[in-house]
Amino acid sequence: MKPALAKGTRDFSPTEMERRNYIFNTIKSVFAAYGYREIQTPAFENLQTLTGKYGDEGDRLIFKLLNSGDYLAKTPQALLDEKASLKLIPHISEKALRYDLTVPFARYVVMHQHEITLPFKRFQIQPVWRADRPQKGRYREFYQCDADVVGSESLLNEAEFTLIYHEALSKLGLKDYTIKLNNRKILTGIAEVLGKPELIVDMTVAIDKLDKIGLDGVNRELLDRGFSTVDLEKLQPIILLQGTTLEKIAQLKTILQASETGLKGVDELETVLGYIEKLTGDTSLLDRFVALDITLARGLNYYTGCIFEVKTNEVSMGSIGGGGRYDDLTGMFGLNGLSGVGISFGADRIYDVLEELALFPESTGQSTRVLISNFDKLAELYALPLLQKLRRAGIATELYPAAAKLKKQLAYADAKNIPYVILIGESEMQEGVFSLKDMATGTQQQLREPALLAALTT
RNA sequence: GUGGGUAUAGCUCAGUUGGUUAGAGCACUAGAUUGUGGUUCUAGGGGUCGUCGGUUCGAGCCCGAUUAUCCACCCCA
């Protein structure tokens, strides 16, 4: 058979792994600086843990694992006759690959509530799987880098997440990106002011598409979803909110006067912005990278407060990060009254962006520093003690594993970007020296062992 | 789930209105150079032209189906 990758998956070769680890390590270091500690959870969970958390569309995209054994034996015949795929799922599948890191984290918190101290700040970098149609920047297996805190209602967390986004993305070399902020309570308030709180989901889904389908498109969709032309008139100034963040906030306060929830949302937003300004010492971060975007809704239905989304403005790519506050995520698992807030970096999309912008540092990984040539068995034996001495000195060294033409060995060093080659031939062995070749300059010098070690450790 | 594009060497792709034995670059192997890489030169290996069927004297090229893949929508990192 012809080998092929499963749709939407990728291999990661050595250079790619070095670059991916560079991204992970950069993000990790920022998470750590803000007090987040790492955990991991299993690749698959009980299907019941995951279903119902991401909406109907999300449930459809969860990769389900078929039960082992004779999984059809105990399924009701009626469902089989009906070919009712959806109803059959709980009978033939009890496990599923995790769809994100937030829900497994919520499960983790509930199960470990007696051993963690609140507020609990954790980060988690692991792959997630979605049975989506792949396209640019969209994979079926991809890594999320999540940081969440549970057990703290302080809006300082939201402010810090904004700084975390900024620090990590700046460290990675990105110059122009927007951290969009919104608050679910503001959206709720808008729906309340219109007198149609029950249509909040329809409203957010529609106005979320403003930059894609334009105002007319949004209006058409709103009408389809049950809003009247009177509602549209009231909505227009809200959707088209203009001006600086401060001006937008002032306008929202007027518009949302009649909605207690809406005003609470605005107040929260102001508090977060205030914290950011205090943390950074000025408004430059706010002015350059943070934007209040009232059309930002995000699909996940568990968000209740602040909502984040990060977009790069340098290349065309979907969001490279997102997150928000969820007041009662652990409630689904029986632990009520625990508020959480978190963010996620889309590492694979960030990789694609850095690649497109050629922002990866030239050397993202530690590869072999020294190759010892191998001319014949005698030279090979002669080289072995040196090989281990160099390794013990912390110099990544390898011995070419077979006697081969020097041309081939040097080509190997060249292909692997090994900066030094040690040549051991008859004359070197007789004189008790080693020839050290610098691959970049092509120069060569004969050194005794102490000098050789000294030359390589500088 | 909906719509569009593409499918030719390991990779990226040419291939004229349908006409002899299907090409290039890169990569690989060998030689020029038996102990000196990256540059150069020479030679070499490598193809059921995604698959099945149709039209035709003749199909890589036209038509149909099918599969894969990419892009867009939905949704999302």
XYZ file of N, CA, C and O (backbone and C1' of nucleotides) in Angstrom, chain A residues 368-373 375 386 390 395-398 406 410 413 418-425 427-429 432-458, chain B residues 35-37:
237
model
N 24.311 18.700 16.549
C 25.674 18.217 16.757
C 26.685 19.342 16.520
O 26.574 20.080 15.551
N 27.673 19.462 17.423
C 28.705 20.486 17.267
C 29.926 19.939 16.556
O 30.612 20.660 15.840
N 30.212 18.668 16.818
C 31.451 18.095 16.285
C 31.186 16.725 15.673
O 30.500 15.895 16.270
N 31.747 16.526 14.496
C 31.728 15.202 13.887
C 33.156 14.686 13.842
O 34.068 15.395 13.415
N 33.372 13.464 14.335
C 34.692 12.853 14.221
C 34.668 11.935 13.005
O 33.774 11.098 12.858
N 35.646 12.127 12.136
C 35.677 11.344 10.910
C 36.064 9.904 11.211
O 36.568 9.577 12.284
N 38.046 6.881 9.207
C 38.727 6.402 7.991
C 38.813 4.886 7.939
O 38.691 4.279 6.891
N 38.085 9.820 22.831
C 37.891 11.256 22.599
C 36.397 11.576 22.484
O 35.907 12.564 23.025
N 34.586 14.349 24.799
C 33.918 15.549 24.289
C 32.477 15.612 24.787
O 31.980 16.653 25.197
N 29.890 18.795 24.888
C 29.918 19.124 23.468
C 29.218 17.998 22.710
O 29.665 16.843 22.754
N 28.135 18.332 22.024
C 27.389 17.308 21.285
C 28.264 16.786 20.153
O 28.605 17.517 19.234
N 28.641 15.522 20.252
C 29.607 14.966 19.317
C 29.106 13.648 18.757
O 28.473 12.868 19.464
N 29.410 13.396 17.500
C 29.149 12.074 16.958
C 30.325 11.612 16.117
O 31.063 12.424 15.557
N 36.047 10.479 2.774
C 35.982 11.730 3.532
C 34.946 12.675 2.929
O 34.226 13.373 3.623
N 32.182 14.611 5.081
C 32.083 16.067 5.143
C 30.724 16.543 4.618
O 30.140 17.494 5.133
N 28.369 16.183 7.403
C 28.505 17.279 8.359
C 27.868 18.549 7.807
O 27.192 19.292 8.509
N 26.848 20.765 10.954
C 27.783 20.541 12.059
C 28.979 21.468 11.844
O 29.633 21.403 10.794
N 29.282 22.342 12.799
C 30.297 23.367 12.552
C 31.744 22.866 12.575
O 32.604 23.501 11.974
N 32.028 21.765 13.283
C 33.420 21.286 13.360
C 33.527 19.811 12.998
O 32.665 19.014 13.357
N 34.632 19.481 12.328
C 34.930 18.082 12.034
C 36.341 17.799 12.534
O 37.259 18.602 12.315
N 36.501 16.689 13.255
C 37.831 16.275 13.701
C 38.291 15.144 12.798
O 37.579 14.140 12.642
N 39.459 15.344 12.179
C 40.001 14.345 11.268
C 41.077 13.544 11.981
O 41.983 14.113 12.589
N 40.947 12.221 11.937
C 41.949 11.348 12.549
C 42.437 10.372 11.493
O 41.698 9.466 11.080
N 43.654 10.575 11.033
C 44.249 9.678 10.050
C 45.529 9.096 10.607
O 45.852 9.248 11.784
N 48.699 9.870 10.079
C 49.703 10.819 10.565
C 49.278 11.424 11.896
O 50.095 11.588 12.793
N 47.986 11.733 12.051
C 47.504 12.281 13.315
C 47.746 11.297 14.446
O 48.199 11.678 15.527
N 47.446 10.032 14.214
C 47.614 9.021 15.252
C 49.084 8.888 15.632
O 49.425 8.767 16.806
N 50.051 11.971 17.577
C 49.264 12.233 18.781
C 48.511 13.548 18.732
O 48.325 14.206 19.742
N 48.072 13.945 17.555
C 47.307 15.194 17.422
C 45.975 14.915 16.733
O 45.722 13.813 16.235
N 45.140 15.929 16.735
C 43.875 15.852 16.010
C 43.792 17.038 15.067
O 44.190 18.144 15.430
N 43.277 16.805 13.864
C 43.074 17.924 12.947
C 41.646 18.426 13.115
O 40.684 17.689 12.893
N 41.519 19.681 13.526
C 40.201 20.274 13.733
C 39.869 21.166 12.551
O 40.565 22.138 12.272
N 38.802 20.810 11.865
C 38.401 21.594 10.687
C 37.178 22.431 11.015
O 36.176 21.929 11.519
N 37.300 23.714 10.748
C 36.186 24.630 10.909
C 35.426 24.654 9.588
O 35.934 25.106 8.573
N 34.192 24.149 9.608
C 33.451 23.977 8.353
C 33.056 25.310 7.722
O 32.887 25.397 6.505
N 32.869 26.326 8.539
C 32.438 27.608 7.981
C 33.571 28.269 7.198
O 33.364 28.784 6.101
N 34.795 28.228 7.763
C 35.916 28.903 7.098
C 36.736 27.947 6.251
O 37.476 28.366 5.370
N 36.637 26.650 6.551
C 37.429 25.669 5.822
C 38.842 25.528 6.365
O 39.613 24.709 5.878
N 39.188 26.310 7.385
C 40.542 26.244 7.935
C 40.699 25.026 8.832
O 39.736 24.509 9.384
N 41.939 24.613 8.980
C 42.242 23.397 9.706
C 43.465 23.610 10.575
O 44.409 24.264 10.160
N 43.419 23.090 11.815
C 44.620 23.180 12.639
C 44.829 21.881 13.395
O 43.889 21.183 13.713
N 46.122 21.592 13.652
C 46.456 20.370 14.374
C 46.639 20.704 15.844
O 47.433 21.574 16.197
N 45.882 20.006 16.691
C 45.903 20.306 18.116
C 46.058 19.024 18.928
O 45.584 17.963 18.525
N 46.716 19.172 20.091
C 46.736 18.068 21.045
C 45.429 18.132 21.828
O 44.735 19.142 21.808
N 45.124 17.051 22.533
C 43.804 16.937 23.144
C 43.405 18.123 24.029
O 42.283 18.632 23.894
N 44.280 18.576 24.970
C 43.859 19.696 25.826
C 43.518 20.948 25.014
O 42.503 21.606 25.288
N 44.317 21.226 24.017
C 44.055 22.402 23.190
C 42.776 22.236 22.390
O 42.017 23.186 22.175
N 42.542 21.009 21.968
C 41.325 20.695 21.204
C 40.091 20.969 22.069
O 39.152 21.646 21.642
N 40.119 20.446 23.287
C 38.993 20.660 24.199
C 38.798 22.151 24.467
O 37.667 22.640 24.486
N 39.900 22.827 24.654
C 39.816 24.260 24.927
C 39.196 24.991 23.740
O 38.325 25.858 23.898
N 39.624 24.616 22.538
C 39.116 25.284 21.341
C 37.618 25.065 21.182
O 36.885 25.954 20.731
N 37.152 23.866 21.561
C 35.741 23.542 21.347
C 34.833 24.036 22.469
O 33.628 24.120 22.286
N 35.419 24.341 23.624
C 34.562 24.781 24.729
C 34.418 26.295 24.788
O 33.637 26.803 25.570
N 35.155 27.002 23.974
C 35.008 28.470 23.988
C 33.780 28.882 23.204
O 33.419 28.274 22.229
P 42.047 8.249 0.814
O 41.889 9.816 1.090
C 40.634 10.453 1.035
C 40.816 11.842 1.591
C 41.894 12.624 0.853
O 41.479 13.974 0.754
C 42.434 12.497 3.152
P 40.998 14.485 -0.679
O 39.830 15.492 -0.337
C 38.529 15.005 0.057
C 37.775 16.120 0.723
C 38.004 17.480 0.071
O 36.798 18.220 0.110
C 38.667 17.546 2.350
P 35.829 18.157 -1.178
O 34.427 18.510 -0.518
C 33.538 17.461 -0.138
C 32.355 18.042 0.569
C 31.779 19.301 -0.084
O 30.849 18.933 -1.082
C 32.043 19.666 2.236
